[in-house]
Coordinates of C-alpha atoms in Angstrom, one line a residue:
M1 CA 47.8 146.4 162.7
K2 CA 44.1 146.0 162.7
D3 CA 41.8 145.0 165.3
P4 CA 42.0 140.7 166.0
K5 CA 37.6 141.9 166.7
A6 CA 37.5 143.8 163.9
L7 CA 39.5 141.3 161.1
L8 CA 37.4 138.6 162.9
G9 CA 33.4 140.3 162.0
E10 CA 34.5 141.4 158.7
N11 CA 36.0 137.5 157.7
I12 CA 32.7 136.3 158.8
K13 CA 30.4 139.0 157.5
K14 CA 32.4 137.9 154.2
H15 CA 31.4 134.2 154.9
R16 CA 27.2 135.2 155.5
L17 CA 27.1 137.0 152.5
E18 CA 28.7 134.4 150.3
R19 CA 26.5 132.6 151.7
N20 CA 23.0 134.9 151.2
L21 CA 22.8 133.8 154.8
S22 CA 21.5 137.0 157.0
Q23 CA 22.6 137.9 160.3
E24 CA 19.8 136.4 162.2
Q25 CA 19.4 133.4 159.8
L26 CA 23.2 132.6 160.5
A27 CA 22.7 132.9 164.4
D28 CA 19.4 130.9 164.2
L29 CA 21.9 128.4 162.5
C30 CA 24.4 128.4 165.6
S31 CA 22.0 129.3 167.9
L32 CA 23.2 132.9 168.8
H33 CA 21.4 135.7 169.5
R34 CA 20.9 137.6 166.3
T35 CA 22.4 140.9 167.4
Y36 CA 25.7 139.2 168.8
V37 CA 26.1 138.5 165.4
G38 CA 25.9 141.8 164.8
S39 CA 28.0 143.2 166.6
I40 CA 30.4 140.4 166.2
E41 CA 30.6 141.4 162.8
R42 CA 30.9 145.4 163.8
G43 CA 34.2 144.3 166.3
E44 CA 32.2 145.1 168.7
R45 CA 32.8 141.7 170.6
N46 CA 36.2 139.6 172.6
V47 CA 34.1 136.0 170.6
S48 CA 35.5 132.4 172.6
L49 CA 36.5 129.9 170.7
E50 CA 33.6 127.8 171.3
N51 CA 31.9 130.3 169.4
I52 CA 34.1 130.9 167.4
V53 CA 33.4 127.3 166.2
L54 CA 29.4 127.2 165.8
I55 CA 29.4 130.0 163.2
S56 CA 32.4 128.4 161.0
K57 CA 30.2 125.2 161.3
A58 CA 27.2 127.0 160.1
L59 CA 29.0 128.3 157.6
G60 CA 30.7 125.5 156.5
I61 CA 34.2 126.1 156.9
S62 CA 37.6 125.5 158.8
P63 CA 38.2 127.7 162.3
S64 CA 40.4 128.8 160.4
I65 CA 39.4 130.6 158.0
L66 CA 37.7 133.2 159.7
L67 CA 41.1 133.8 162.0
Q68 CA 43.0 134.3 158.7
G69 CA 45.0 137.5 158.2
I70 CA 45.1 137.9 162.1
S71 CA 48.5 138.1 164.0

């Protein structure tokens, strides 16, 4: 079973790249720091629900999409 933090990070990165956004651009859209977004994508952070919602809104998707594959 893969680490849920790593899966969340992979899902965020996938959707960010599909929208041709840099980590910095995504961070600006979410009012988060660029290094924080990078550490989320690398699976280094235990992300709060509030930040998952912020990121999903910035990506124009449902938070549930970011949590796909996590059980």
